[in-house]
């Protein structure tokens, strides 16, 4: 979780507020640093929610656009990152509902992502430093982990992603999802328990 | 086993380091003695590690640019930014959100309705006044008594003023009705034709001709005046300003003397009254006829002559005596002149001065000069 610490630093928060203020005064260009800073995080959040890279790209774009439209209403009570994550989560949930209702009425298309026995084809580019066999094993394990994330109920999935992957505090999760502290904890407990059972099932040597 | 289940439920929080000191000590003590729970801790660590160490995906290189181009498109079409062209600003105002637009439109609609109602109410009286001449002009012209109501000094007009004061206050609303009414009593116009024949029979051609030509022109002119300044008319009537109408006092005298002369039966109804006014009007216009009556006893002859005149339905009788000569003046129906002559001839010698009118109807002034025989 150390990789996300730079975003949480007070200096980074002040910098965010500076750009947000400029945007609120009508400076469009001030939004660009915010997009560049948070694009990877929002894309990963959307990707872990959906398990689909293309969908995640669409969701992240829509989330940034929505954030710009609503930036006048952002009062700075929460961190910009927290506010933006809430928007992204909502877009992801809406998108998934739309995709699910669409998939019920449509036959599989040739353009759909290629499904393999272990799930969809991985999107991450392989690193050159790790031996091929280890890479394949790692990819396979990661796909299984994502499968298990996808198998969680939506309310458990979002809590698990925000806490264990995105590294938000309980208070921040409470603010993003607008649910009480106790609910955050209980949902997280159930999410982790479900993940443990799922991973035990899909990964034999765990 | 129950204790192991409780401890294993606490393991995620134990790994996060968010347990209280008591819970943490409890877990530590249990893990030191329980192999199964220690294995569960290892398993939990691996699961947590698997989730936390998922590889991050990289955004496509075009991502930020695409987002920014969409943001700029959005900004060009929204009032968020200040640098819009005037046309864009006008267009954006035309498409205000509904919660702004609907109340403004509703308010504007209400204002239009109120304004339209106000304009209608303020113009309505003028519409009635303008319409009234065309509605009543022709019947009015042929009606008897149309002249009298315009002259406040005449009995008809004064009666109108006295009796119909409430109606005068509603001048603008009642203009049309009042024009069609026979003046003096506010009686509807249908009464005039009904009452006209008994007294109307002596009404001669001159009266009709006069009514249709000069009176018609005057009527039109006065209706125009009434339409343009109804308030002036109303003020005149209410103040009872006497117009310089020589026939006014004459007509009033006619009514009173006519009543004295036993003509009540003719004057009881408004129709008779108004018809008489028209005849008076006609008499006023005709040349007077003079008679010279030479008698033995002037005083007795004057009394007799007045009696004859009374019997013949004369009006405005007056008599004055000077130096042994008495002059009796009166208004008499034209067709009664011959009869008067016959009666006068029984009193003494009669000479006729002046010419008789060409018309056979209407009243005419007569002047009987009674002198003693030389």
Coordinates of C-alpha atoms in Angstrom, one line a residue:
Chain A
X1 CA 0.0 0.0 0.0
X2 CA 3.0 2.2 0.1
X3 CA 2.7 2.9 -3.6
X4 CA -0.4 5.0 -2.8
X5 CA 1.1 7.0 0.0
X6 CA 2.1 9.9 -2.3
X7 CA -1.5 10.6 -3.1
X8 CA -2.4 10.9 0.6
X9 CA 0.3 13.3 1.6
X10 CA -0.7 16.7 2.8
X11 CA 1.3 18.4 0.0
X12 CA -0.5 16.4 -2.6
X13 CA -3.9 17.3 -1.0
X14 CA -3.0 21.0 -1.1
X15 CA -2.0 20.7 -4.7
X16 CA -5.3 19.0 -5.5
X17 CA -7.2 21.9 -3.9
X18 CA -5.2 24.4 -5.9
X19 CA -6.1 22.8 -9.2
X20 CA -9.7 22.3 -8.1
X21 CA -10.0 25.9 -7.2
X22 CA -8.7 26.9 -10.6
X23 CA -11.2 24.6 -12.3
X24 CA -14.0 26.1 -10.3
X25 CA -12.9 29.6 -11.6
X26 CA -13.3 28.3 -15.1
X27 CA -9.7 27.3 -15.9
X28 CA -10.1 24.1 -17.9
X29 CA -6.4 23.4 -18.2
X30 CA -6.2 23.1 -14.4
X31 CA -8.2 19.9 -14.7
X32 CA -5.5 18.2 -16.8
X33 CA -3.0 17.7 -13.9
X34 CA -5.8 16.1 -11.9
X35 CA -6.6 13.7 -14.7
X36 CA -3.0 12.8 -15.2
X37 CA -2.5 12.2 -11.4
X38 CA -5.6 10.1 -10.8
X39 CA -6.1 8.4 -14.2
X40 CA -4.2 5.2 -13.2
X41 CA -5.9 4.9 -9.9
X42 CA -9.4 5.4 -11.3
X43 CA -8.7 3.0 -14.1
X44 CA -7.6 0.3 -11.7
X45 CA -10.5 0.9 -9.4
X46 CA -12.9 0.5 -12.4
X47 CA -10.9 -2.5 -13.7
X48 CA -11.1 -4.4 -10.4
X49 CA -14.8 -3.6 -10.2
X50 CA -15.5 -4.9 -13.7
X51 CA -12.6 -7.1 -14.6
X52 CA -12.7 -5.6 -18.1
X53 CA -10.0 -3.3 -19.3
X54 CA -12.0 -1.6 -22.1
X55 CA -15.0 -1.1 -19.8
X56 CA -12.7 0.3 -17.2
X57 CA -11.3 2.8 -19.6
X58 CA -14.9 4.0 -20.5
X59 CA -15.9 4.1 -16.9
X60 CA -12.8 6.2 -15.9
X61 CA -13.4 8.6 -18.8
X62 CA -17.0 9.1 -17.8
X63 CA -16.1 9.5 -14.2
X64 CA -13.6 12.3 -15.0
X65 CA -16.2 14.0 -17.2
X66 CA -18.8 13.8 -14.4
X67 CA -16.3 15.1 -11.9
X68 CA -15.6 18.1 -14.1
X69 CA -19.3 18.9 -14.5
X70 CA -19.8 18.7 -10.8
X71 CA -16.6 20.3 -9.7
X72 CA -18.4 23.6 -8.8
X73 CA -20.2 21.5 -6.1
X74 CA -17.0 20.1 -4.6
X75 CA -16.6 22.0 -1.3
X76 CA -13.3 20.4 -0.3
X77 CA -14.8 18.7 2.8
X78 CA -13.3 15.4 1.6
X79 CA -10.1 14.8 -0.3
X80 CA -10.5 15.1 -4.1
X81 CA -9.3 11.5 -4.5
X82 CA -12.1 10.3 -2.2
X83 CA -14.7 12.3 -4.0
X84 CA -13.4 11.1 -7.4
X85 CA -13.4 7.5 -6.2
X86 CA -17.1 7.8 -5.2
X87 CA -17.9 9.0 -8.7
X88 CA -15.9 6.2 -10.3
X89 CA -17.5 3.5 -8.1
X90 CA -21.0 4.8 -9.0
X91 CA -20.2 4.9 -12.7
X92 CA -18.8 1.3 -12.5
X93 CA -21.9 0.0 -10.7
X94 CA -24.2 1.7 -13.3
X95 CA -22.1 0.3 -16.1
X96 CA -22.2 -3.2 -14.8
X97 CA -26.0 -3.1 -14.4
X98 CA -26.3 -1.9 -18.0
X99 CA -23.9 -4.6 -19.3
X100 CA -25.7 -7.3 -17.4
X101 CA -29.1 -6.2 -18.7
X102 CA -27.7 -6.0 -22.2
X103 CA -26.0 -9.4 -22.0
X104 CA -29.3 -11.0 -21.1
X105 CA -30.8 -9.9 -24.4
X106 CA -27.9 -10.3 -26.7
X107 CA -26.1 -13.4 -28.2
X108 CA -22.3 -13.4 -27.9
X109 CA -20.6 -11.3 -30.5
X110 CA -17.3 -12.0 -32.4
X111 CA -16.1 -8.8 -31.0
X112 CA -16.5 -9.9 -27.4
X113 CA -13.4 -10.5 -25.4
X114 CA -12.0 -14.0 -25.9
X115 CA -13.0 -16.3 -23.1
X116 CA -10.6 -19.0 -22.0
X117 CA -11.1 -21.8 -19.6
X118 CA -9.6 -19.7 -16.8
X119 CA -11.5 -16.5 -17.8
X120 CA -10.8 -13.6 -20.1
X121 CA -7.4 -13.1 -21.7
X122 CA -5.2 -11.0 -19.5
X123 CA -4.5 -7.4 -20.5
X124 CA -1.4 -6.6 -18.5
X125 CA 1.8 -6.5 -20.5
X126 CA 4.3 -9.1 -19.2
X127 CA 7.4 -7.9 -17.5
X128 CA 10.7 -8.8 -19.1
X129 CA 12.5 -9.4 -15.8
X130 CA 10.5 -12.4 -14.6
X131 CA 11.0 -15.8 -16.2
X132 CA 8.2 -16.8 -18.6
X133 CA 6.9 -19.8 -16.5
X134 CA 6.7 -17.6 -13.4
X135 CA 5.0 -14.9 -15.4
X136 CA 2.4 -17.4 -16.6
X137 CA 1.9 -18.7 -13.1
X138 CA 1.6 -15.2 -11.7
X139 CA -0.8 -14.2 -14.5
X140 CA -2.9 -17.3 -13.8
X141 CA -3.0 -16.6 -10.1
X142 CA -4.0 -13.0 -10.7
X143 CA -6.8 -14.0 -13.0
X144 CA -8.1 -16.4 -10.4
X145 CA -8.0 -13.7 -7.8
X146 CA -9.9 -11.4 -10.1
X147 CA -12.4 -14.1 -10.7
X148 CA -12.9 -14.4 -7.0
X149 CA -13.3 -10.6 -6.8
X150 CA -15.9 -10.7 -9.6
X151 CA -17.8 -13.5 -7.8
X152 CA -18.3 -11.4 -4.7
X153 CA -21.5 -9.5 -4.1
X154 CA -21.2 -5.9 -5.3
X155 CA -21.4 -4.4 -1.8
X156 CA -18.6 -6.8 -0.6
X157 CA -16.5 -6.3 -3.7
X158 CA -16.4 -2.5 -3.5
X159 CA -15.4 -2.6 0.1
X160 CA -12.7 -5.1 -0.5
X161 CA -11.3 -3.2 -3.4
X162 CA -11.3 0.1 -1.6
X163 CA -9.7 -1.3 1.5
X164 CA -7.3 -4.1 0.4
X165 CA -6.5 -2.9 -3.1
X166 CA -6.9 0.9 -3.0
X167 CA -5.8 1.2 0.6
X168 CA -8.5 3.7 1.8
X169 CA -9.0 4.0 5.5
X170 CA -12.3 2.9 7.1
X171 CA -13.3 6.5 7.4
X172 CA -12.7 7.2 3.8
X173 CA -14.6 4.1 2.7
X174 CA -17.4 5.3 4.9
X175 CA -17.4 8.7 3.1
X176 CA -17.1 7.2 -0.4
X177 CA -19.9 4.7 0.0
X178 CA -21.9 6.8 2.4
X179 CA -22.4 3.9 4.8
X180 CA -21.8 3.7 8.6
X181 CA -18.5 2.5 10.0
X182 CA -20.0 -0.7 11.4
X183 CA -21.3 -1.6 8.0
X184 CA -17.9 -1.0 6.4
X185 CA -16.3 -3.4 8.9
X186 CA -19.0 -6.1 8.7
X187 CA -19.0 -6.0 4.9
X188 CA -15.3 -6.2 4.8
X189 CA -15.2 -9.1 7.1
X190 CA -17.7 -11.0 4.9
X191 CA -15.9 -10.0 1.7
X192 CA -12.6 -11.4 3.1
X193 CA -14.2 -14.5 4.3
X194 CA -15.8 -15.1 0.9
X195 CA -12.5 -14.4 -0.8
X196 CA -10.7 -16.9 1.4
X197 CA -13.2 -19.6 0.5
X198 CA -13.1 -18.7 -3.2
X199 CA -9.4 -18.7 -3.4
X200 CA -9.1 -22.0 -1.5
X201 CA -11.4 -23.4 -4.1
X202 CA -9.7 -22.0 -7.3
X203 CA -6.1 -22.3 -6.1
X204 CA -5.3 -25.8 -5.0
X205 CA -1.9 -25.2 -3.5
X206 CA -3.0 -22.3 -1.3
Chain B
X1 CA -12.8 -25.0 18.7
X2 CA -15.2 -22.2 19.5
X3 CA -12.2 -20.2 20.7
X4 CA -10.3 -21.0 17.5
X5 CA -13.2 -19.7 15.4
X6 CA -13.3 -16.5 17.3
X7 CA -9.6 -16.1 17.0
X8 CA -9.7 -16.8 13.2
X9 CA -12.4 -14.1 12.8
X10 CA -10.0 -11.6 14.4
X11 CA -7.1 -12.5 12.2
X12 CA -7.7 -10.0 9.3
X13 CA -8.0 -7.2 11.8
X14 CA -4.9 -8.6 13.7
X15 CA -3.0 -8.4 10.4
X16 CA -4.2 -4.9 9.8
X17 CA -3.1 -3.9 13.4
X18 CA -6.4 -2.4 14.3
X19 CA -7.2 -4.7 17.2
X20 CA -7.4 -3.3 20.7
X21 CA -4.5 -4.2 23.1
X22 CA -6.6 -6.8 25.0
X23 CA -7.7 -8.5 21.7
X24 CA -4.2 -8.4 20.4
X25 CA -2.8 -10.1 23.6
X26 CA -5.5 -12.7 23.4
X27 CA -4.7 -13.5 19.8
X28 CA -1.0 -13.6 20.5
X29 CA -1.4 -16.0 23.5
X30 CA -3.7 -18.3 21.5
X31 CA -1.5 -18.4 18.4
X32 CA 1.5 -19.4 20.6
X33 CA -0.4 -22.5 21.7
X34 CA -2.7 -23.4 18.7
X35 CA -1.1 -24.8 15.6
X36 CA -4.3 -24.7 13.6
X37 CA -4.8 -21.0 14.2
X38 CA -1.2 -20.3 13.4
X39 CA -1.7 -22.1 10.0
X40 CA -4.9 -20.1 9.5
X41 CA -2.9 -16.9 10.1
X42 CA -0.4 -17.9 7.5
X43 CA -3.2 -18.6 5.1
X44 CA -4.8 -15.3 5.8
X45 CA -1.5 -13.5 5.2
X46 CA -1.2 -15.2 1.8
X47 CA -4.7 -14.3 0.8
X48 CA -4.3 -10.7 1.8
X49 CA -1.0 -10.6 0.0
X50 CA -2.6 -12.0 -3.2
X51 CA -5.2 -9.3 -3.2
X52 CA -2.9 -6.5 -2.3
X53 CA -0.2 -7.4 -4.7
X54 CA -2.5 -7.6 -7.8
X55 CA -0.7 -5.9 -10.7
X56 CA -1.9 -2.5 -11.6
X57 CA -3.1 -1.9 -15.1
X58 CA -1.7 1.1 -17.0
X59 CA -4.0 3.6 -18.6
X60 CA -3.7 3.9 -22.4
X61 CA -1.3 6.7 -23.5
X62 CA -4.2 8.7 -25.0
X63 CA -6.3 8.5 -21.9
X64 CA -5.6 11.9 -20.4
X65 CA -5.8 13.7 -23.8
X66 CA -9.1 12.1 -24.6
X67 CA -10.6 13.0 -21.2
X68 CA -9.4 16.6 -21.7
X69 CA -10.8 16.9 -25.2
X70 CA -14.2 15.7 -23.9
X71 CA -13.9 18.2 -21.0
X72 CA -13.2 21.0 -23.4
X73 CA -16.1 20.0 -25.6
X74 CA -18.3 20.0 -22.5
X75 CA -17.0 23.4 -21.4
X76 CA -17.8 24.9 -24.9
X77 CA -21.4 24.0 -24.5
X78 CA -21.9 24.9 -20.9
X79 CA -22.0 28.2 -19.0
X80 CA -19.2 26.9 -16.6
X81 CA -16.5 28.9 -18.3
X82 CA -16.4 32.6 -18.7
X83 CA -15.0 32.9 -22.2
X84 CA -18.1 32.3 -24.3
X85 CA -19.2 34.2 -27.3
X86 CA -22.4 36.3 -26.9
X87 CA -24.3 34.0 -29.3
X88 CA -23.4 31.0 -27.2
X89 CA -24.5 32.8 -24.0
X90 CA -27.9 33.8 -25.6
X91 CA -28.4 30.2 -26.7
X92 CA -27.5 28.9 -23.3
X93 CA -30.0 31.3 -21.7
X94 CA -32.7 30.0 -24.1
X95 CA -32.1 26.5 -22.7
X96 CA -32.3 27.3 -19.0
X97 CA -33.1 24.4 -16.8
X98 CA -36.8 23.7 -16.3
X99 CA -36.8 24.6 -12.7
X100 CA -35.8 28.1 -13.8
X101 CA -37.7 28.3 -17.0
X102 CA -41.1 27.0 -16.0
X103 CA -41.7 29.6 -13.2
X104 CA -40.7 32.4 -15.4
X105 CA -43.0 31.3 -18.2
X106 CA -45.9 30.8 -15.8
X107 CA -45.4 34.3 -14.4
X108 CA -45.3 35.7 -17.9
X109 CA -48.5 34.0 -18.8
X110 CA -50.3 35.3 -15.8
X111 CA -49.1 38.8 -16.5
X112 CA -50.3 38.6 -20.1
X113 CA -53.8 37.4 -19.0
X114 CA -54.0 40.2 -16.4
X115 CA -52.9 42.8 -18.9
X116 CA -55.4 41.5 -21.5
X117 CA -58.2 41.6 -19.0
X118 CA -57.3 45.1 -17.9
X119 CA -57.1 46.3 -21.5
X120 CA -60.5 44.7 -22.3
X121 CA -62.1 46.3 -19.3
X122 CA -60.7 49.8 -20.0
X123 CA -61.7 49.7 -23.7
X124 CA -65.2 48.1 -23.2
X125 CA -67.1 51.4 -22.5
X126 CA -65.7 53.0 -25.7
X127 CA -66.8 50.0 -27.7
X128 CA -70.3 50.3 -26.4
X129 CA -70.4 54.1 -27.1
X130 CA -69.1 53.6 -30.5
X131 CA -71.5 50.9 -31.3
X132 CA -74.6 52.7 -30.0
X133 CA -75.1 55.2 -32.8
X134 CA -75.2 52.5 -35.5
X135 CA -77.6 50.4 -33.4
X136 CA -80.0 53.2 -32.6
X137 CA -79.5 56.0 -35.1
X138 CA -82.3 55.2 -37.4
X139 CA -85.0 54.5 -34.8
X140 CA -84.0 57.6 -33.0
X141 CA -84.3 59.8 -35.9
X142 CA -87.9 58.8 -36.7
X143 CA -88.9 58.8 -33.1
X144 CA -90.8 61.7 -31.8
X145 CA -89.1 63.7 -29.1
X146 CA -85.6 63.0 -30.2
X147 CA -84.9 66.7 -30.1
X148 CA -86.1 67.3 -26.7
X149 CA -83.8 64.9 -24.8
X150 CA -80.7 66.7 -25.9
X151 CA -81.8 70.0 -24.4
X152 CA -81.5 69.8 -20.6
X153 CA -83.7 72.9 -20.2
X154 CA -86.7 71.1 -21.6
X155 CA -89.1 69.3 -19.4
X156 CA -88.2 65.9 -20.9
X157 CA -84.5 66.4 -20.1
X158 CA -85.2 67.9 -16.7
X159 CA -87.4 65.0 -15.8
X160 CA -84.7 62.7 -17.0
X161 CA -82.3 64.4 -14.8
X162 CA -84.6 64.4 -11.8
X163 CA -85.9 60.9 -12.1
X164 CA -83.0 59.0 -13.5
X165 CA -80.0 60.2 -11.5
X166 CA -78.9 56.7 -10.7
X167 CA -79.0 55.9 -14.4
X168 CA -76.9 58.9 -15.2
X169 CA -74.2 57.5 -13.0
X170 CA -74.1 54.6 -15.3
X171 CA -73.9 56.6 -18.4
X172 CA -71.3 54.5 -20.2
X173 CA -73.1 51.3 -19.6
X174 CA -76.6 52.6 -20.4
X175 CA -75.8 54.9 -23.3
X176 CA -77.4 52.6 -25.9
X177 CA -80.5 52.1 -23.9
X178 CA -80.9 55.8 -23.1
X179 CA -80.6 56.8 -26.7
X180 CA -83.4 54.5 -27.7
X181 CA -85.6 55.6 -24.8
X182 CA -88.1 58.3 -25.2
X183 CA -86.7 61.1 -23.1
X184 CA -88.3 62.5 -20.0
X185 CA -89.4 59.3 -18.3
X186 CA -87.0 56.6 -19.5
X187 CA -89.9 54.8 -21.0
X188 CA -88.8 52.3 -23.6
X189 CA -89.2 53.4 -27.2
X190 CA -92.1 51.1 -28.0
X191 CA -94.3 53.4 -26.0
X192 CA -93.8 56.3 -28.3
X193 CA -95.4 54.7 -31.4
X194 CA -98.2 53.5 -29.3
X195 CA -99.0 56.8 -27.7
X196 CA -98.2 58.8 -30.8
X197 CA -101.3 58.2 -32.9
X198 CA -103.9 60.0 -30.8
X199 CA -101.9 63.2 -30.7
X200 CA -99.8 62.3 -33.6
X201 CA -102.6 62.6 -36.1
X202 CA -102.4 66.3 -36.2
X203 CA -98.6 66.1 -36.6
X204 CA -98.1 67.4 -40.1
X205 CA -95.7 66.8 -42.9
X206 CA -93.5 69.8 -42.0
X207 CA -92.6 68.1 -38.7
X208 CA -91.6 64.9 -40.4
X209 CA -89.6 66.6 -43.1
X210 CA -87.8 68.7 -40.5
X211 CA -87.2 65.6 -38.4
X212 CA -85.8 63.7 -41.3
X213 CA -83.5 66.3 -42.6
X214 CA -82.2 68.9 -40.2
X215 CA -83.0 66.9 -37.1
X216 CA -81.3 63.9 -38.6
X217 CA -78.2 65.8 -39.3
X218 CA -78.2 67.3 -35.8
X219 CA -78.9 63.9 -34.3
X220 CA -75.9 62.4 -36.0
X221 CA -73.7 65.3 -35.0
X222 CA -74.8 65.1 -31.4
X223 CA -74.4 61.3 -31.3
X224 CA -70.9 61.8 -32.4
X225 CA -70.4 64.4 -29.7
X226 CA -71.9 62.0 -27.2
X227 CA -69.6 59.2 -28.4
X228 CA -66.5 61.4 -28.1
X229 CA -67.3 63.1 -24.8
X230 CA -70.0 61.3 -22.9
X231 CA -68.7 62.7 -19.7
X232 CA -69.3 66.3 -20.9
X233 CA -72.8 65.4 -21.7
X234 CA -73.3 63.8 -18.4
X235 CA -71.9 66.7 -16.6
X236 CA -74.1 69.1 -18.5
X237 CA -77.2 67.1 -17.6
X238 CA -76.2 66.6 -14.0
X239 CA -75.6 70.3 -13.5
X240 CA -78.8 71.2 -15.3
X241 CA -77.0 73.8 -17.3
X242 CA -79.7 75.5 -19.3
X243 CA -78.9 75.6 -23.0
X244 CA -79.9 78.8 -24.8
X245 CA -82.9 77.1 -26.3
X246 CA -85.8 79.4 -26.9
X247 CA -88.2 76.5 -27.3
X248 CA -87.3 75.2 -23.9
X249 CA -89.3 77.6 -21.8
X250 CA -91.9 77.6 -24.4
X251 CA -92.3 73.9 -24.2
X252 CA -92.4 74.0 -20.5
X253 CA -95.1 76.6 -20.6
X254 CA -97.0 74.5 -23.1
X255 CA -97.1 71.5 -20.8
X256 CA -98.3 73.5 -17.8
X257 CA -100.9 75.5 -19.7
X258 CA -102.0 72.5 -21.6
X259 CA -102.6 70.8 -18.3
X260 CA -104.6 73.8 -17.2
X261 CA -106.5 73.8 -20.4
X262 CA -108.0 70.4 -19.8
X263 CA -105.5 68.4 -21.8
X264 CA -104.5 66.1 -19.0
X265 CA -105.8 63.1 -20.9
X266 CA -103.2 63.8 -23.6
X267 CA -100.3 64.6 -21.2
X268 CA -100.7 61.8 -18.7
X269 CA -98.5 59.5 -20.7
X270 CA -95.0 60.2 -21.6
X271 CA -95.8 59.5 -25.2
X272 CA -98.2 62.3 -25.2
X273 CA -95.7 64.5 -23.6
X274 CA -92.9 63.8 -25.9
X275 CA -95.2 64.0 -29.0
X276 CA -96.3 67.4 -27.8
X277 CA -92.7 68.5 -27.6
X278 CA -92.2 67.6 -31.2
X279 CA -95.2 69.6 -32.2
X280 CA -94.0 72.5 -30.2
X281 CA -90.8 72.2 -32.0
X282 CA -92.6 72.3 -35.3
X283 CA -94.8 75.3 -34.2
X284 CA -91.7 77.2 -33.1
X285 CA -90.4 77.0 -36.6
X286 CA -93.6 78.1 -38.4
X287 CA -94.6 81.7 -39.0
X288 CA -97.2 82.9 -36.5
X289 CA -100.7 83.7 -37.7
X290 CA -102.3 86.9 -36.5
X291 CA -106.0 87.6 -36.1
X292 CA -107.6 90.8 -35.3
X293 CA -110.9 90.5 -33.5
X294 CA -113.0 93.5 -33.2
X295 CA -115.6 93.2 -30.4
X296 CA -117.7 95.4 -28.3
X297 CA -116.4 94.1 -25.0
X298 CA -112.8 93.3 -25.1
X299 CA -112.6 91.7 -21.6
X300 CA -115.4 89.3 -22.2
X301 CA -114.1 88.5 -25.7
X302 CA -110.7 87.7 -24.3
X303 CA -112.2 85.3 -21.9
X304 CA -114.3 83.7 -24.6
X305 CA -111.3 83.5 -26.9
X306 CA -109.3 81.8 -24.2
X307 CA -112.1 79.4 -23.6
X308 CA -112.2 78.5 -27.3
X309 CA -108.5 78.0 -27.4
X310 CA -108.7 75.8 -24.4
X311 CA -111.4 73.7 -26.0
X312 CA -109.4 73.4 -29.2
X313 CA -106.4 72.1 -27.3
X314 CA -104.2 75.2 -27.5
X315 CA -101.1 75.6 -25.4
X316 CA -99.0 78.3 -24.1
X317 CA -101.8 80.6 -23.8
X318 CA -101.1 84.1 -22.6
X319 CA -103.0 87.3 -22.6
X320 CA -102.0 90.8 -22.0
X321 CA -104.0 93.9 -22.1
X322 CA -102.9 97.4 -23.0
X323 CA -104.8 100.6 -23.9
X324 CA -108.0 98.8 -24.4
X325 CA -106.4 96.2 -26.7
X326 CA -105.8 92.7 -25.5
X327 CA -103.4 90.3 -27.2
X328 CA -103.9 86.5 -26.7
X329 CA -101.1 84.3 -27.9
X330 CA -101.2 80.5 -28.0
X331 CA -100.0 77.4 -29.8
X332 CA -102.7 75.7 -31.7
X333 CA -102.9 72.7 -34.0
X334 CA -103.0 73.8 -37.6
X335 CA -106.1 71.9 -38.4
X336 CA -108.0 73.6 -35.6
X337 CA -107.5 77.1 -37.0
X338 CA -110.6 77.0 -39.1
X339 CA -112.6 75.9 -36.2
X340 CA -111.1 78.7 -34.1
X341 CA -111.9 81.2 -36.8
X342 CA -115.6 80.1 -36.8
X343 CA -115.8 80.4 -33.0
X344 CA -114.1 83.8 -33.0
X345 CA -116.4 85.1 -35.7
X346 CA -119.3 84.5 -33.3
X347 CA -117.6 87.1 -30.9
X348 CA -117.1 89.8 -33.5
X349 CA -115.4 90.8 -36.7
X350 CA -112.3 88.7 -37.5
X351 CA -109.4 89.7 -39.8
X352 CA -106.6 87.3 -40.6
X353 CA -103.0 88.5 -41.0
X354 CA -100.2 86.5 -42.4
X355 CA -100.3 83.3 -44.4
X356 CA -101.3 79.9 -43.3
X357 CA -98.6 77.2 -43.2
X358 CA -98.5 74.7 -46.0
X359 CA -98.5 71.8 -43.7
X360 CA -101.6 70.3 -42.3
X361 CA -100.1 69.0 -39.1
X362 CA -98.3 70.4 -36.1
X363 CA -98.8 73.3 -33.8
X364 CA -98.5 76.9 -34.9
X365 CA -98.3 80.1 -33.0
X366 CA -101.4 82.3 -33.2
X367 CA -101.8 85.8 -32.0
X368 CA -105.3 87.2 -31.5
X369 CA -105.5 90.9 -31.1
X370 CA -108.8 91.8 -29.5
X371 CA -109.7 95.4 -30.0
X372 CA -112.9 97.3 -29.2
X373 CA -115.0 98.4 -32.1
X374 CA -114.6 102.0 -33.0

